[in-house]
Amino acid sequence: MTRIRLSLLVCSLSLAACSQAADRPDSARPARSGLDLTLVDKTVRSQDDLFAHVNGGWLAKTEIPPDKASYGTFDVLQDKAQADLRAIIEDAAKAPNKTPGADAQKIGDFYASFMDEARADSLGGRPIATELAAIDALETKSQLARYFARAFKLNVITPLVGGVDGDAGQPDREILYVVQGGLGLPDRDYYFGDDAKLKEYRQKYLAFLTTILTLAEQPSPNEMARAIVELETRLARAHWTLVESRDAVKTYNKIPIADLPKQ
């Protein structure tokens, strides 16, 4: 509680400083405060509504973009960073005199190949023919498990996913976390919800899968897409809910590697 009170005190003092600075003449303000005082709403007193006072100016002139569920200054920074990165990569792709083997050449060429939709469409599924053949050759559960491991290394969705992170019960150690996966939609509720929007998402997902399978020149893409959705729906029924997945106690189940085959 002491830490919480201290944090609130520091926050209050900082915001009070912002409020006082907003009332000073320009000549009295710090030259490089880092604060945009035009975002403060002086018509609202901080003691009446601290949030509206500090953020009112920004809220009044900022509209949440239609492709986002929420928006804030960190989102603005993220969008700018993405735009800057894209400009750098596009410049690398267009550079007339590339140094063979240089990072800029590799990045530029990789980006250009990814953006060449006409070539991608003409190649169809040929670039992944080896992987598709390996999947077709699977006959046993053991072979399937081994392929899941290979697919995970290729960044392909599998029913079990994971990674190395700090041990929640022993933070001075690193540990391998394995969590539920295998779904193309964001979480299990997308497969069962009766909400009209969720039903729309399921239909669009089915159409997306059909398109992908068609481009990959797979036989009967419509039937295969429906089979994929049915399989993912079965997996989703076995998934924990988002609430369960956020339970730090329930999700902490440390198992020795030697005991994994028993699970």
Coordinates of C-alpha atoms in Angstrom, one line a residue:
M1 CA 0.0 0.0 0.0
T2 CA 2.9 2.3 0.7
R3 CA 4.1 2.0 -2.9
I4 CA 0.6 2.6 -4.2
R5 CA 0.3 5.8 -2.1
L6 CA 3.7 7.0 -3.2
S7 CA 2.9 6.4 -6.9
L8 CA -0.4 8.3 -6.5
L9 CA 1.4 11.1 -4.8
V10 CA 4.0 11.4 -7.5
C11 CA 1.3 11.2 -10.2
S12 CA -0.8 13.9 -8.5
L13 CA 2.2 16.2 -8.1
S14 CA 3.2 15.7 -11.7
L15 CA -0.3 16.5 -12.9
A16 CA -0.5 19.5 -10.6
A17 CA 2.7 20.8 -12.1
C18 CA 1.1 20.4 -15.6
S19 CA -1.9 22.4 -14.4
Q20 CA 0.1 25.2 -13.0
A21 CA 2.3 25.3 -16.0
A22 CA -0.7 25.7 -18.2
D23 CA -1.6 28.9 -16.4
R24 CA 1.8 30.5 -16.7
P25 CA 2.7 32.9 -19.5
D26 CA 4.8 31.5 -22.3
S27 CA 7.9 33.3 -21.1
A28 CA 7.6 31.6 -17.7
R29 CA 7.3 28.0 -19.0
P30 CA 10.2 25.6 -19.2
A31 CA 11.7 25.7 -22.7
R32 CA 11.9 21.9 -23.0
S33 CA 9.3 20.5 -20.6
G34 CA 8.3 17.7 -23.0
L35 CA 4.6 18.5 -22.2
D36 CA 2.2 19.6 -24.8
L37 CA 0.1 22.0 -22.7
T38 CA -2.5 22.5 -25.5
L39 CA -3.8 19.0 -24.5
V40 CA -4.9 20.3 -21.1
D41 CA -8.5 21.4 -20.8
K42 CA -8.4 24.5 -18.6
T43 CA -12.2 24.7 -18.5
V44 CA -12.2 21.7 -16.2
R45 CA -10.6 22.0 -12.7
S46 CA -8.2 19.2 -11.9
Q47 CA -9.9 18.7 -8.5
D48 CA -13.2 18.2 -10.2
D49 CA -12.2 15.7 -12.9
L50 CA -8.4 15.0 -13.1
F51 CA -8.7 12.9 -16.2
A52 CA -10.8 15.4 -18.2
H53 CA -8.5 18.2 -17.1
V54 CA -5.3 16.5 -18.2
N55 CA -6.6 14.9 -21.4
G56 CA -9.6 17.0 -22.4
G57 CA -7.8 18.9 -25.1
W58 CA -6.4 15.8 -26.7
L59 CA -9.8 14.0 -26.6
A60 CA -11.6 17.0 -28.1
K61 CA -9.5 17.0 -31.3
T62 CA -8.6 13.3 -31.6
E63 CA -10.7 10.7 -33.3
I64 CA -10.2 6.9 -32.9
P65 CA -9.1 5.5 -36.3
P66 CA -11.8 3.2 -37.7
D67 CA -9.3 0.2 -37.7
K68 CA -8.5 0.5 -34.0
A69 CA -10.5 -0.4 -30.9
S70 CA -8.6 2.1 -28.8
Y71 CA -6.2 4.9 -29.4
G72 CA -3.6 6.9 -27.4
T73 CA -0.3 8.6 -27.6
F74 CA 1.6 5.3 -27.6
D75 CA -0.5 4.2 -30.6
V76 CA 0.5 7.4 -32.4
L77 CA 4.2 6.7 -31.7
Q78 CA 3.7 3.1 -32.9
D79 CA 2.1 4.2 -36.1
K80 CA 4.8 6.7 -36.8
A81 CA 7.5 4.1 -36.1
Q82 CA 5.8 1.7 -38.5
A83 CA 5.6 4.4 -41.2
D84 CA 9.3 5.3 -40.7
L85 CA 10.3 1.6 -40.9
R86 CA 8.3 1.2 -44.1
A87 CA 10.0 4.2 -45.7
I88 CA 13.5 2.8 -44.8
I89 CA 12.7 -0.6 -46.2
E90 CA 11.2 0.8 -49.4
D91 CA 14.2 3.0 -49.9
A92 CA 16.4 -0.1 -49.5
A93 CA 14.3 -2.0 -52.1
K94 CA 14.5 0.8 -54.6
A95 CA 18.3 1.6 -54.1
P96 CA 19.9 1.4 -57.6
N97 CA 23.4 0.5 -56.4
K98 CA 23.0 -2.2 -53.8
T99 CA 26.1 -3.7 -52.1
P100 CA 25.8 -7.5 -52.6
G101 CA 25.5 -9.3 -49.3
A102 CA 24.8 -6.1 -47.3
D103 CA 21.9 -6.0 -44.9
A104 CA 20.2 -3.3 -46.8
Q105 CA 20.3 -5.4 -50.0
K106 CA 18.9 -8.5 -48.2
I107 CA 16.1 -6.5 -46.5
G108 CA 15.2 -4.6 -49.7
D109 CA 15.2 -7.7 -51.9
F110 CA 13.2 -9.7 -49.3
Y111 CA 10.6 -6.9 -49.1
A112 CA 10.4 -6.6 -52.9
S113 CA 9.8 -10.3 -53.3
F114 CA 7.1 -10.3 -50.6
M115 CA 5.3 -7.4 -52.3
D116 CA 5.4 -9.0 -55.8
E117 CA 1.8 -10.3 -55.7
A118 CA 1.8 -11.3 -59.4
R119 CA 4.8 -13.6 -59.0
A120 CA 3.4 -15.0 -55.7
D121 CA 0.1 -15.8 -57.5
S122 CA 1.9 -17.4 -60.4
L123 CA 3.9 -19.7 -58.1
G124 CA 0.9 -20.9 -56.2
G125 CA 1.8 -23.5 -53.6
R126 CA 5.1 -24.5 -55.3
P127 CA 7.4 -22.7 -52.8
I128 CA 5.8 -24.8 -49.9
A129 CA 5.5 -28.0 -51.9
T130 CA 8.1 -29.8 -49.7
E131 CA 6.2 -28.9 -46.5
L132 CA 2.9 -30.0 -47.9
A133 CA 4.4 -33.3 -49.0
A134 CA 5.8 -33.8 -45.5
I135 CA 2.3 -33.2 -44.0
D136 CA 0.8 -35.6 -46.5
A137 CA 3.3 -38.3 -45.4
L138 CA 2.4 -38.2 -41.7
E139 CA 0.9 -41.5 -40.5
T140 CA 1.4 -41.7 -36.8
K141 CA 0.8 -39.5 -33.7
S142 CA 4.6 -39.5 -33.1
Q143 CA 5.3 -38.2 -36.6
L144 CA 2.6 -35.6 -36.1
A145 CA 4.1 -34.4 -32.8
R146 CA 7.5 -34.1 -34.4
Y147 CA 6.1 -32.1 -37.3
F148 CA 4.4 -29.8 -34.8
A149 CA 7.8 -29.0 -33.5
R150 CA 9.1 -28.3 -37.0
A151 CA 6.1 -26.2 -37.8
F152 CA 6.6 -24.2 -34.6
K153 CA 10.1 -23.3 -35.6
L154 CA 8.7 -22.2 -39.0
N155 CA 6.3 -19.9 -37.1
V156 CA 3.3 -21.9 -38.2
I157 CA 0.3 -22.2 -35.9
T158 CA 0.1 -25.5 -34.0
P159 CA -2.2 -26.8 -31.2
L160 CA 0.7 -26.3 -28.7
V161 CA 2.8 -23.2 -28.8
G162 CA 5.3 -21.7 -26.3
G163 CA 8.6 -20.0 -25.6
V164 CA 11.2 -19.4 -22.9
D165 CA 10.5 -16.8 -20.2
G166 CA 11.2 -16.2 -16.6
D167 CA 9.8 -18.8 -14.2
A168 CA 6.8 -17.2 -12.5
G169 CA 7.5 -19.3 -9.4
Q170 CA 11.3 -18.9 -9.4
P171 CA 12.1 -15.7 -11.3
D172 CA 15.9 -16.2 -11.2
R173 CA 15.5 -19.0 -13.7
E174 CA 14.3 -19.3 -17.3
I175 CA 11.7 -21.9 -18.2
L176 CA 9.9 -23.2 -21.2
Y177 CA 6.2 -22.3 -21.3
V178 CA 3.8 -24.3 -23.4
V179 CA 0.3 -22.9 -24.0
Q180 CA -2.8 -23.7 -26.0
G181 CA -2.9 -22.8 -29.7
G182 CA -4.1 -24.0 -33.0
L183 CA -6.8 -21.4 -33.7
G184 CA -6.8 -19.1 -36.7
L185 CA -9.4 -16.8 -35.0
P186 CA -8.3 -14.7 -31.9
D187 CA -9.8 -16.9 -29.2
R188 CA -12.2 -19.7 -28.5
D189 CA -15.3 -17.4 -28.1
Y190 CA -15.1 -16.5 -31.8
Y191 CA -16.1 -20.1 -32.7
F192 CA -19.2 -20.3 -30.4
G193 CA -20.6 -16.8 -29.9
D194 CA -24.1 -16.0 -31.1
D195 CA -23.3 -12.4 -31.6
A196 CA -24.0 -11.3 -35.1
K197 CA -20.5 -9.8 -35.5
L198 CA -18.9 -13.1 -34.4
K199 CA -21.0 -15.0 -36.9
E200 CA -19.8 -12.5 -39.6
Y201 CA -16.2 -13.1 -38.6
R202 CA -16.7 -16.9 -38.9
Q203 CA -18.1 -16.5 -42.4
K204 CA -15.2 -14.2 -43.5
Y205 CA -12.7 -16.6 -42.0
L206 CA -14.1 -19.4 -44.0
A207 CA -13.9 -17.4 -47.1
F208 CA -10.3 -16.4 -46.3
L209 CA -9.3 -20.0 -45.9
T210 CA -11.0 -21.0 -49.1
T211 CA -9.0 -18.2 -50.9
I212 CA -5.7 -19.4 -49.4
L213 CA -6.3 -23.0 -50.3
T214 CA -7.3 -22.0 -53.8
L215 CA -4.1 -20.0 -54.3
A216 CA -2.2 -23.0 -52.9
E217 CA -3.8 -25.1 -55.6
Q218 CA -5.3 -27.6 -53.1
P219 CA -8.1 -29.9 -54.2
S220 CA -11.6 -29.1 -53.1
P221 CA -10.7 -25.8 -51.3
N222 CA -14.3 -25.2 -50.1
E223 CA -14.6 -28.6 -48.4
M224 CA -11.1 -28.3 -47.0
A225 CA -11.8 -24.9 -45.6
R226 CA -14.9 -26.2 -43.8
A227 CA -13.0 -29.1 -42.4
I228 CA -10.3 -26.7 -41.0
V229 CA -13.0 -24.6 -39.3
E230 CA -14.6 -27.8 -37.9
L231 CA -11.2 -29.0 -36.5
E232 CA -10.4 -25.6 -35.0
T233 CA -13.9 -25.5 -33.4
R234 CA -13.1 -28.9 -31.7
L235 CA -9.8 -27.5 -30.5
A236 CA -11.5 -24.3 -29.2
R237 CA -13.9 -26.4 -27.1
A238 CA -10.9 -27.8 -25.3
H239 CA -9.3 -24.3 -24.7
W240 CA -9.5 -22.5 -21.4
T241 CA -11.4 -19.2 -21.6
L242 CA -9.6 -15.9 -21.5
V243 CA -10.5 -15.5 -17.8
E244 CA -9.0 -18.9 -17.0
S245 CA -5.9 -18.2 -19.1
R246 CA -5.2 -15.0 -17.0
D247 CA -5.3 -17.0 -13.7
A248 CA -1.7 -16.9 -12.6
V249 CA -2.2 -19.8 -10.2
K250 CA -4.2 -22.1 -12.5
T251 CA -1.8 -21.6 -15.4
Y252 CA 1.3 -22.4 -13.4
N253 CA 1.8 -26.1 -13.7
K254 CA 5.5 -26.9 -13.7
I255 CA 6.3 -30.4 -15.1
P256 CA 9.7 -32.1 -15.3
I257 CA 10.6 -32.9 -18.9
A258 CA 10.8 -36.6 -18.0
D259 CA 7.1 -36.5 -17.0
L260 CA 5.9 -34.9 -20.2
P261 CA 5.1 -38.2 -22.0
K262 CA 2.7 -39.0 -19.1
Q263 CA 0.6 -35.9 -19.7

